[in-house]
C-alpha cells in the first residue's frame, strides 16, 4: 500500500509537468546497501510487520526510468544536517534519532560510514541505569540502547506514550532517556571521534533532555581524553532541521544518484536551492 502510494505520487507529479531527474529513498533498516549484492535496495531483517525482505528500490525503480539513490533514513538525515542543519561546516559528526526506534548515521571526513552493512547505533550495549530492572523491548537484544530508551521502551515502562506523560513520570522518563543517551554517546564518541552528535527524533524533543544528557555525559567521560570540545554544549546538539531532516536528506540521495560517482561527499557543492 505504501509503495503504491509513493509511486502514484511521483507519477502524478510527472504527469502534471514536473519532470523527475532522480528519486531518493531513505528507509528504516536493516537495508542492503552494497551495490553488487543481489538484494541491493532491499529492506532485510526488520521486525516491522509486512516489510521483511522487501525489494524497495526495485519496486520504485521499475516504475520510473530515473536513477534511484538509496540509504538508511538516518544516513539521509545525517546528509541533510551536514548541508543545511546543525552539523553544517563539520567534516565528522553523528546524527542520532530517538523515537520509535533509535538509529544513527556517521559522517567521517565528509563521507558516510559504511562497511559490511550500515552502522546499527541503536543496538549497541549500554550500562544500566542504577536500579533499572526493565528487561528491554528489542526483539533481538533486549536491553540494547533501543531496547531501553526508545519510544516503545518508554511506553512499556509507563503504560502510555512518552508524549502523554506529566509530572514525576515525565521527569523520570527524561532521566531514563538522558542516562542511556549519554552512555550511548560515550561509546560513539570513543569509537568515531565525531566533532558533534546531532540528536533528532520525537524523543529528542523531550524538555530538558539534552541538558540532562550533557551533564551525564560529562560524568561518563570522566575527563578522558580531556578534549575541551567535549565540555561544550556544541558536542551534543539538537537537530537543526527537526523532523524534516530525513525528507530533506532524500533530496541529496536523489542528487547524488543523478551525479554519481562525482558527488559522494557531504561537503560537495549543492545544485539544490538553499
PDB file of C-alpha atoms in Angstrom:
ATOM      1  CA  UNK A   1       0.000   0.000   0.000  1.00  0.00           C
ATOM      2  CA  UNK A   2       2.756   2.433   0.946  1.00  0.00           C
ATOM      3  CA  UNK A   3       4.868   1.691  -2.125  1.00  0.00           C
ATOM      4  CA  UNK A   4       1.808   2.057  -4.357  1.00  0.00           C
ATOM      5  CA  UNK A   5       1.004   5.455  -2.887  1.00  0.00           C
ATOM      6  CA  UNK A   6       4.605   6.593  -3.322  1.00  0.00           C
ATOM      7  CA  UNK A   7       4.789   5.601  -6.982  1.00  0.00           C
ATOM      8  CA  UNK A   8       1.376   7.176  -7.598  1.00  0.00           C
ATOM      9  CA  UNK A   9       2.598  10.448  -6.073  1.00  0.00           C
ATOM     10  CA  UNK A  10       5.596  10.658  -8.396  1.00  0.00           C
ATOM     11  CA  UNK A  11       3.603   9.532 -11.413  1.00  0.00           C
ATOM     12  CA  UNK A  12       1.053  12.269 -10.770  1.00  0.00           C
ATOM     13  CA  UNK A  13       3.812  14.864 -10.408  1.00  0.00           C
ATOM     14  CA  UNK A  14       5.387  13.798 -13.704  1.00  0.00           C
ATOM     15  CA  UNK A  15       2.015  13.900 -15.451  1.00  0.00           C
ATOM     16  CA  UNK A  16       1.433  17.413 -14.113  1.00  0.00           C
ATOM     17  CA  UNK A  17       4.565  18.663 -15.858  1.00  0.00           C
ATOM     18  CA  UNK A  18       7.176  18.253 -13.131  1.00  0.00           C
ATOM     19  CA  UNK A  19       9.929  16.111 -14.683  1.00  0.00           C
ATOM     20  CA  UNK A  20      11.772  13.761 -12.332  1.00  0.00           C
ATOM     21  CA  UNK A  21      15.549  13.565 -12.671  1.00  0.00           C
ATOM     22  CA  UNK A  22      16.126  11.139  -9.825  1.00  0.00           C
ATOM     23  CA  UNK A  23      14.493   9.672  -6.729  1.00  0.00           C
ATOM     24  CA  UNK A  24      15.980   9.372  -3.252  1.00  0.00           C
ATOM     25  CA  UNK A  25      14.821   6.817  -0.687  1.00  0.00           C
ATOM     26  CA  UNK A  26      15.757   6.975   2.993  1.00  0.00           C
ATOM     27  CA  UNK A  27      14.451   3.803   4.615  1.00  0.00           C
ATOM     28  CA  UNK A  28      14.255   2.286   8.075  1.00  0.00           C
ATOM     29  CA  UNK A  29      16.548  -0.685   8.335  1.00  0.00           C
ATOM     30  CA  UNK A  30      18.193  -3.007   8.208  1.00  0.00           C
ATOM     31  CA  UNK A  31      18.707  -2.467   4.484  1.00  0.00           C
ATOM     32  CA  UNK A  32      21.161  -3.837   1.941  1.00  0.00           C
ATOM     33  CA  UNK A  33      23.399  -1.020   0.633  1.00  0.00           C
ATOM     34  CA  UNK A  34      26.084  -2.995  -1.213  1.00  0.00           C
ATOM     35  CA  UNK A  35      25.557  -2.202  -4.887  1.00  0.00           C
ATOM     36  CA  UNK A  36      26.977  -5.563  -6.002  1.00  0.00           C
ATOM     37  CA  UNK A  37      24.727  -7.589  -3.693  1.00  0.00           C
ATOM     38  CA  UNK A  38      21.742  -9.419  -5.249  1.00  0.00           C
ATOM     39  CA  UNK A  39      19.489  -7.859  -2.612  1.00  0.00           C
ATOM     40  CA  UNK A  40      20.737  -4.290  -3.028  1.00  0.00           C
ATOM     41  CA  UNK A  41      17.888  -1.927  -2.269  1.00  0.00           C
ATOM     42  CA  UNK A  42      16.002  -4.384  -0.078  1.00  0.00           C
ATOM     43  CA  UNK A  43      14.695  -3.905   3.441  1.00  0.00           C
ATOM     44  CA  UNK A  44      16.005  -7.065   5.078  1.00  0.00           C
ATOM     45  CA  UNK A  45      15.639  -8.413   8.615  1.00  0.00           C
ATOM     46  CA  UNK A  46      13.304  -5.784  10.054  1.00  0.00           C
ATOM     47  CA  UNK A  47      10.852  -6.554  12.870  1.00  0.00           C
ATOM     48  CA  UNK A  48       8.308  -4.190  11.297  1.00  0.00           C
ATOM     49  CA  UNK A  49       5.304  -6.289  10.177  1.00  0.00           C
ATOM     50  CA  UNK A  50       4.988  -6.755   6.442  1.00  0.00           C
ATOM     51  CA  UNK A  51       8.307  -5.198   5.474  1.00  0.00           C
ATOM     52  CA  UNK A  52      10.847  -8.001   5.877  1.00  0.00           C
ATOM     53  CA  UNK A  53      12.601  -8.873   2.573  1.00  0.00           C
ATOM     54  CA  UNK A  54      11.002  -6.052   0.572  1.00  0.00           C
ATOM     55  CA  UNK A  55      12.693  -5.004  -2.666  1.00  0.00           C
ATOM     56  CA  UNK A  56      12.092  -1.301  -2.176  1.00  0.00           C
ATOM     57  CA  UNK A  57      14.427   0.089  -4.839  1.00  0.00           C
ATOM     58  CA  UNK A  58      13.215  -2.476  -7.351  1.00  0.00           C
ATOM     59  CA  UNK A  59       9.592  -1.597  -6.731  1.00  0.00           C
ATOM     60  CA  UNK A  60      10.157   2.156  -7.068  1.00  0.00           C
ATOM     61  CA  UNK A  61      12.824   1.990  -9.755  1.00  0.00           C
ATOM     62  CA  UNK A  62      10.800  -0.226 -12.065  1.00  0.00           C
ATOM     63  CA  UNK A  63       8.086   2.428 -12.236  1.00  0.00           C
ATOM     64  CA  UNK A  64      10.389   5.275 -13.342  1.00  0.00           C
ATOM     65  CA  UNK A  65      13.307   5.381 -15.742  1.00  0.00           C
ATOM     66  CA  UNK A  66      15.496   7.520 -13.456  1.00  0.00           C
ATOM     67  CA  UNK A  67      18.409   6.896 -11.071  1.00  0.00           C
ATOM     68  CA  UNK A  68      17.396   5.929  -7.528  1.00  0.00           C
ATOM     69  CA  UNK A  69      19.524   6.879  -4.523  1.00  0.00           C
ATOM     70  CA  UNK A  70      19.088   4.573  -1.541  1.00  0.00           C
ATOM     71  CA  UNK A  71      20.271   4.679   2.052  1.00  0.00           C
ATOM     72  CA  UNK A  72      19.016   4.459   5.612  1.00  0.00           C
ATOM     73  CA  UNK A  73      16.676   7.136   6.920  1.00  0.00           C
ATOM     74  CA  UNK A  74      19.265   8.206   9.498  1.00  0.00           C
ATOM     75  CA  UNK A  75      22.023   8.452   6.886  1.00  0.00           C
ATOM     76  CA  UNK A  76      19.734  10.628   4.793  1.00  0.00           C
ATOM     77  CA  UNK A  77      19.087  12.837   7.824  1.00  0.00           C
ATOM     78  CA  UNK A  78      22.832  12.993   8.509  1.00  0.00           C
ATOM     79  CA  UNK A  79      23.453  14.257   4.977  1.00  0.00           C
ATOM     80  CA  UNK A  80      20.844  16.975   5.394  1.00  0.00           C
ATOM     81  CA  UNK A  81      22.144  18.093   8.786  1.00  0.00           C
ATOM     82  CA  UNK A  82      25.615  18.369   7.252  1.00  0.00           C
ATOM     83  CA  UNK A  83      24.457  20.509   4.344  1.00  0.00           C
ATOM     84  CA  UNK A  84      21.800  22.676   5.926  1.00  0.00           C
ATOM     85  CA  UNK A  85      21.462  21.861   9.631  1.00  0.00           C
ATOM     86  CA  UNK A  86      23.245  21.568  12.960  1.00  0.00           C
ATOM     87  CA  UNK A  87      26.376  19.899  11.510  1.00  0.00           C
ATOM     88  CA  UNK A  88      26.901  22.378   8.690  1.00  0.00           C
ATOM     89  CA  UNK A  89      30.604  23.047   8.129  1.00  0.00           C
ATOM     90  CA  UNK A  90      31.760  19.940  10.010  1.00  0.00           C
ATOM     91  CA  UNK A  91      33.691  17.061   8.454  1.00  0.00           C
ATOM     92  CA  UNK A  92      32.970  14.457  11.149  1.00  0.00           C
ATOM     93  CA  UNK A  93      29.721  14.108  13.064  1.00  0.00           C
ATOM     94  CA  UNK A  94      26.947  11.709  14.012  1.00  0.00           C
ATOM     95  CA  UNK A  95      23.206  12.093  13.568  1.00  0.00           C
ATOM     96  CA  UNK A  96      21.275  10.105  16.183  1.00  0.00           C
ATOM     97  CA  UNK A  97      17.499   9.753  16.174  1.00  0.00           C
ATOM     98  CA  UNK A  98      15.474   8.852  19.257  1.00  0.00           C
ATOM     99  CA  UNK A  99      11.932   7.792  18.507  1.00  0.00           C
ATOM    100  CA  UNK A 100      10.030   4.643  17.574  1.00  0.00           C
ATOM    101  CA  UNK A 101      13.495   3.204  17.148  1.00  0.00           C
ATOM    102  CA  UNK A 102      16.986   4.510  17.809  1.00  0.00           C
ATOM    103  CA  UNK A 103      19.470   4.716  14.991  1.00  0.00           C
ATOM    104  CA  UNK A 104      22.331   6.809  13.748  1.00  0.00           C
ATOM    105  CA  UNK A 105      24.375   7.813  10.759  1.00  0.00           C
ATOM    106  CA  UNK A 106      28.067   8.717  10.974  1.00  0.00           C
ATOM    107  CA  UNK A 107      29.871  11.089   8.638  1.00  0.00           C
ATOM    108  CA  UNK A 108      33.653  10.885   8.963  1.00  0.00           C
ATOM    109  CA  UNK A 109      35.930  13.051   6.820  1.00  0.00           C
ATOM    110  CA  UNK A 110      32.908  14.140   4.786  1.00  0.00           C
ATOM    111  CA  UNK A 111      31.718  10.641   3.937  1.00  0.00           C
ATOM    112  CA  UNK A 112      29.008   8.395   5.303  1.00  0.00           C
ATOM    113  CA  UNK A 113      30.406   5.411   7.180  1.00  0.00           C
ATOM    114  CA  UNK A 114      29.547   2.080   5.584  1.00  0.00           C
ATOM    115  CA  UNK A 115      31.153  -1.311   5.727  1.00  0.00           C
ATOM    116  CA  UNK A 116      29.751  -4.797   5.531  1.00  0.00           C
ATOM    117  CA  UNK A 117      26.497  -3.087   6.448  1.00  0.00           C
ATOM    118  CA  UNK A 118      25.428   0.291   7.785  1.00  0.00           C
ATOM    119  CA  UNK A 119      26.073   1.304  11.411  1.00  0.00           C
ATOM    120  CA  UNK A 120      23.498  -0.001  13.914  1.00  0.00           C
ATOM    121  CA  UNK A 121      23.967   2.541  16.671  1.00  0.00           C
ATOM    122  CA  UNK A 122      20.651   1.798  18.322  1.00  0.00           C
ATOM    123  CA  UNK A 123      21.760  -1.749  19.074  1.00  0.00           C
ATOM    124  CA  UNK A 124      24.966  -1.007  20.966  1.00  0.00           C
ATOM    125  CA  UNK A 125      25.192  -2.305  24.536  1.00  0.00           C
ATOM    126  CA  UNK A 126      24.677   0.291  27.266  1.00  0.00           C
ATOM    127  CA  UNK A 127      25.273   0.064  31.033  1.00  0.00           C
ATOM    128  CA  UNK A 128      22.069   0.005  33.022  1.00  0.00           C
ATOM    129  CA  UNK A 129      20.886   2.993  34.973  1.00  0.00           C
ATOM    130  CA  UNK A 130      21.140   2.285  38.688  1.00  0.00           C
ATOM    131  CA  UNK A 131      18.192   0.227  39.886  1.00  0.00           C
ATOM    132  CA  UNK A 132      16.752  -0.232  36.397  1.00  0.00           C
ATOM    133  CA  UNK A 133      15.234  -3.724  36.221  1.00  0.00           C
ATOM    134  CA  UNK A 134      13.411  -3.171  32.911  1.00  0.00           C
ATOM    135  CA  UNK A 135      14.107  -6.058  30.538  1.00  0.00           C
ATOM    136  CA  UNK A 136      14.111  -4.008  27.336  1.00  0.00           C
ATOM    137  CA  UNK A 137      11.915  -4.262  24.256  1.00  0.00           C
ATOM    138  CA  UNK A 138      14.370  -5.069  21.479  1.00  0.00           C
ATOM    139  CA  UNK A 139      13.274  -8.395  19.936  1.00  0.00           C
ATOM    140  CA  UNK A 140      16.916  -9.217  19.154  1.00  0.00           C
ATOM    141  CA  UNK A 141      18.948  -7.949  22.118  1.00  0.00           C
ATOM    142  CA  UNK A 142      16.521  -6.993  24.853  1.00  0.00           C
ATOM    143  CA  UNK A 143      18.400  -4.266  26.722  1.00  0.00           C
ATOM    144  CA  UNK A 144      20.406  -2.554  23.978  1.00  0.00           C
ATOM    145  CA  UNK A 145      20.140   1.242  23.620  1.00  0.00           C
ATOM    146  CA  UNK A 146      16.959   0.980  21.530  1.00  0.00           C
ATOM    147  CA  UNK A 147      15.530  -1.655  23.820  1.00  0.00           C
ATOM    148  CA  UNK A 148      15.943   0.550  26.883  1.00  0.00           C
ATOM    149  CA  UNK A 149      15.249   4.108  25.725  1.00  0.00           C
ATOM    150  CA  UNK A 150      13.142   4.149  22.538  1.00  0.00           C
ATOM    151  CA  UNK A 151       9.519   5.266  22.366  1.00  0.00           C
ATOM    152  CA  UNK A 152       8.208   1.687  22.673  1.00  0.00           C
ATOM    153  CA  UNK A 153      10.532   1.151  25.652  1.00  0.00           C
ATOM    154  CA  UNK A 154       9.045   4.142  27.467  1.00  0.00           C
ATOM    155  CA  UNK A 155       5.517   3.038  26.552  1.00  0.00           C
ATOM    156  CA  UNK A 156       6.239  -0.387  28.041  1.00  0.00           C
ATOM    157  CA  UNK A 157       7.774   1.147  31.158  1.00  0.00           C
ATOM    158  CA  UNK A 158       4.951   3.600  31.886  1.00  0.00           C
ATOM    159  CA  UNK A 159       1.950   2.025  30.170  1.00  0.00           C
ATOM    160  CA  UNK A 160       1.419   5.061  27.948  1.00  0.00           C
ATOM    161  CA  UNK A 161       3.147   7.025  25.210  1.00  0.00           C
ATOM    162  CA  UNK A 162       6.002   9.299  26.272  1.00  0.00           C
ATOM    163  CA  UNK A 163       4.326  12.456  24.968  1.00  0.00           C
ATOM    164  CA  UNK A 164       1.357  11.902  27.297  1.00  0.00           C
ATOM    165  CA  UNK A 165       3.463  11.694  30.479  1.00  0.00           C
ATOM    166  CA  UNK A 166       3.420  14.508  33.007  1.00  0.00           C
ATOM    167  CA  UNK A 167       4.751  15.406  36.426  1.00  0.00           C
ATOM    168  CA  UNK A 168       7.017  12.904  38.140  1.00  0.00           C
ATOM    169  CA  UNK A 169       6.581  10.328  35.367  1.00  0.00           C
ATOM    170  CA  UNK A 170       7.730  12.804  32.719  1.00  0.00           C
ATOM    171  CA  UNK A 171      10.744  13.751  34.830  1.00  0.00           C
ATOM    172  CA  UNK A 172      11.653  10.091  35.355  1.00  0.00           C
ATOM    173  CA  UNK A 173      11.273   9.338  31.632  1.00  0.00           C
ATOM    174  CA  UNK A 174      13.599  12.232  30.803  1.00  0.00           C
ATOM    175  CA  UNK A 175      16.167  10.985  33.298  1.00  0.00           C
ATOM    176  CA  UNK A 176      15.996   7.467  31.866  1.00  0.00           C
ATOM    177  CA  UNK A 177      16.465   8.609  28.278  1.00  0.00           C
ATOM    178  CA  UNK A 178      19.208  11.057  29.305  1.00  0.00           C
ATOM    179  CA  UNK A 179      21.150   8.252  31.009  1.00  0.00           C
ATOM    180  CA  UNK A 180      21.014   5.933  28.003  1.00  0.00           C
ATOM    181  CA  UNK A 181      21.625   8.732  25.501  1.00  0.00           C
ATOM    182  CA  UNK A 182      24.732   9.797  27.438  1.00  0.00           C
ATOM    183  CA  UNK A 183      26.116   6.290  27.901  1.00  0.00           C
ATOM    184  CA  UNK A 184      25.455   5.511  24.246  1.00  0.00           C
ATOM    185  CA  UNK A 185      27.055   8.801  23.190  1.00  0.00           C
ATOM    186  CA  UNK A 186      30.167   7.955  25.214  1.00  0.00           C
ATOM    187  CA  UNK A 187      30.636   4.749  23.209  1.00  0.00           C
ATOM    188  CA  UNK A 188      30.017   6.528  19.907  1.00  0.00           C
ATOM    189  CA  UNK A 189      32.409   9.352  20.781  1.00  0.00           C
ATOM    190  CA  UNK A 190      35.166   6.921  21.648  1.00  0.00           C
ATOM    191  CA  UNK A 191      34.555   4.790  18.562  1.00  0.00           C
ATOM    192  CA  UNK A 192      34.078   7.515  15.919  1.00  0.00           C
ATOM    193  CA  UNK A 193      35.664  10.667  17.440  1.00  0.00           C
ATOM    194  CA  UNK A 194      32.991  12.966  15.964  1.00  0.00           C
ATOM    195  CA  UNK A 195      33.071  16.740  16.213  1.00  0.00           C
ATOM    196  CA  UNK A 196      29.391  16.720  17.165  1.00  0.00           C
ATOM    197  CA  UNK A 197      26.446  14.431  17.854  1.00  0.00           C
ATOM    198  CA  UNK A 198      23.180  15.826  16.500  1.00  0.00           C
ATOM    199  CA  UNK A 199      20.074  14.457  18.218  1.00  0.00           C
ATOM    200  CA  UNK A 200      16.737  14.236  16.413  1.00  0.00           C
ATOM    201  CA  UNK A 201      13.515  12.234  16.576  1.00  0.00           C
ATOM    202  CA  UNK A 202      10.404  12.657  18.695  1.00  0.00           C
ATOM    203  CA  UNK A 203      12.089  11.765  21.997  1.00  0.00           C
ATOM    204  CA  UNK A 204      14.902  14.162  21.157  1.00  0.00           C
ATOM    205  CA  UNK A 205      12.378  16.947  21.731  1.00  0.00           C
ATOM    206  CA  UNK A 206      11.714  16.000  25.381  1.00  0.00           C
ATOM    207  CA  UNK A 207      12.047  19.159  27.524  1.00  0.00           C
ATOM    208  CA  UNK A 208      15.336  19.217  29.398  1.00  0.00           C
ATOM    209  CA  UNK A 209      16.661  16.046  27.773  1.00  0.00           C
ATOM    210  CA  UNK A 210      19.827  17.411  26.199  1.00  0.00           C
ATOM    211  CA  UNK A 211      20.766  19.413  29.285  1.00  0.00           C
ATOM    212  CA  UNK A 212      20.433  16.292  31.444  1.00  0.00           C
ATOM    213  CA  UNK A 213      22.272  14.148  28.898  1.00  0.00           C
ATOM    214  CA  UNK A 214      25.178  16.615  28.671  1.00  0.00           C
ATOM    215  CA  UNK A 215      25.628  16.574  32.433  1.00  0.00           C
ATOM    216  CA  UNK A 216      25.509  12.787  32.477  1.00  0.00           C
ATOM    217  CA  UNK A 217      27.906  12.578  29.518  1.00  0.00           C
ATOM    218  CA  UNK A 218      30.495  14.669  31.358  1.00  0.00           C
ATOM    219  CA  UNK A 219      30.380  12.174  34.225  1.00  0.00           C
ATOM    220  CA  UNK A 220      30.597   9.249  31.811  1.00  0.00           C
ATOM    221  CA  UNK A 221      33.677  10.647  30.051  1.00  0.00           C
ATOM    222  CA  UNK A 222      35.314  11.307  33.437  1.00  0.00           C
ATOM    223  CA  UNK A 223      37.833  13.700  31.902  1.00  0.00           C
ATOM    224  CA  UNK A 224      39.123  11.275  29.280  1.00  0.00           C
ATOM    225  CA  UNK A 225      40.588  12.005  26.777  1.00  0.00           C
ATOM    226  CA  UNK A 226      40.351  15.589  28.035  1.00  0.00           C
ATOM    227  CA  UNK A 227      39.349  17.389  24.833  1.00  0.00           C
ATOM    228  CA  UNK A 228      37.922  20.811  25.620  1.00  0.00           C
ATOM    229  CA  UNK A 229      35.334  20.360  22.861  1.00  0.00           C
ATOM    230  CA  UNK A 230      33.744  17.548  24.853  1.00  0.00           C
ATOM    231  CA  UNK A 231      32.844  20.006  27.611  1.00  0.00           C
ATOM    232  CA  UNK A 232      30.846  22.354  25.386  1.00  0.00           C
ATOM    233  CA  UNK A 233      27.136  22.361  24.597  1.00  0.00           C
ATOM    234  CA  UNK A 234      28.043  22.001  20.908  1.00  0.00           C
ATOM    235  CA  UNK A 235      29.115  18.395  21.417  1.00  0.00           C
ATOM    236  CA  UNK A 236      25.549  17.165  21.927  1.00  0.00           C
ATOM    237  CA  UNK A 237      23.106  19.319  19.981  1.00  0.00           C
ATOM    238  CA  UNK A 238      19.508  19.267  18.838  1.00  0.00           C
ATOM    239  CA  UNK A 239      18.771  18.811  15.150  1.00  0.00           C
ATOM    240  CA  UNK A 240      18.763  21.975  13.087  1.00  0.00           C
ATOM    241  CA  UNK A 241      16.159  20.674  10.652  1.00  0.00           C
ATOM    242  CA  UNK A 242      13.743  18.963  13.031  1.00  0.00           C
ATOM    243  CA  UNK A 243      11.621  16.241  11.523  1.00  0.00           C
ATOM    244  CA  UNK A 244      12.400  17.435   8.012  1.00  0.00           C
ATOM    245  CA  UNK A 245      15.995  16.171   8.228  1.00  0.00           C
ATOM    246  CA  UNK A 246      15.157  12.780   6.731  1.00  0.00           C
ATOM    247  CA  UNK A 247      12.961  14.049   3.880  1.00  0.00           C
ATOM    248  CA  UNK A 248      15.500  16.745   3.006  1.00  0.00           C
ATOM    249  CA  UNK A 249      18.235  14.133   3.016  1.00  0.00           C
ATOM    250  CA  UNK A 250      16.445  12.107   0.374  1.00  0.00           C
ATOM    251  CA  UNK A 251      16.837  15.085  -1.970  1.00  0.00           C
ATOM    252  CA  UNK A 252      20.589  14.744  -1.539  1.00  0.00           C
ATOM    253  CA  UNK A 253      20.375  10.988  -2.186  1.00  0.00           C
ATOM    254  CA  UNK A 254      18.499  11.719  -5.414  1.00  0.00           C
ATOM    255  CA  UNK A 255      21.035  14.370  -6.387  1.00  0.00           C
ATOM    256  CA  UNK A 256      23.936  12.023  -5.725  1.00  0.00           C
ATOM    257  CA  UNK A 257      22.278   9.270  -7.756  1.00  0.00           C
ATOM    258  CA  UNK A 258      21.986  11.635 -10.720  1.00  0.00           C
ATOM    259  CA  UNK A 259      25.525  12.977 -10.347  1.00  0.00           C
ATOM    260  CA  UNK A 260      27.242   9.718  -9.271  1.00  0.00           C
ATOM    261  CA  UNK A 261      30.031   8.947  -8.901  1.00  0.00           C
ATOM    262  CA  UNK A 262      31.198  12.582  -8.711  1.00  0.00           C
ATOM    263  CA  UNK A 263      29.163  13.685  -5.664  1.00  0.00           C
ATOM    264  CA  UNK A 264      29.773  11.263  -2.858  1.00  0.00           C
ATOM    265  CA  UNK A 265      30.711  13.670  -0.042  1.00  0.00           C
ATOM    266  CA  UNK A 266      28.592  15.763   2.272  1.00  0.00           C
ATOM    267  CA  UNK A 267      30.654  18.895   1.624  1.00  0.00           C
ATOM    268  CA  UNK A 268      30.226  18.909  -2.169  1.00  0.00           C
ATOM    269  CA  UNK A 269      28.586  21.997  -3.618  1.00  0.00           C
ATOM    270  CA  UNK A 270      24.825  21.806  -3.877  1.00  0.00           C
ATOM    271  CA  UNK A 271      22.698  22.042  -7.007  1.00  0.00           C
ATOM    272  CA  UNK A 272      19.629  22.090  -4.769  1.00  0.00           C
ATOM    273  CA  UNK A 273      18.331  25.562  -3.967  1.00  0.00           C
ATOM    274  CA  UNK A 274      19.446  26.593  -0.469  1.00  0.00           C
TER     275      UNK A 274
END
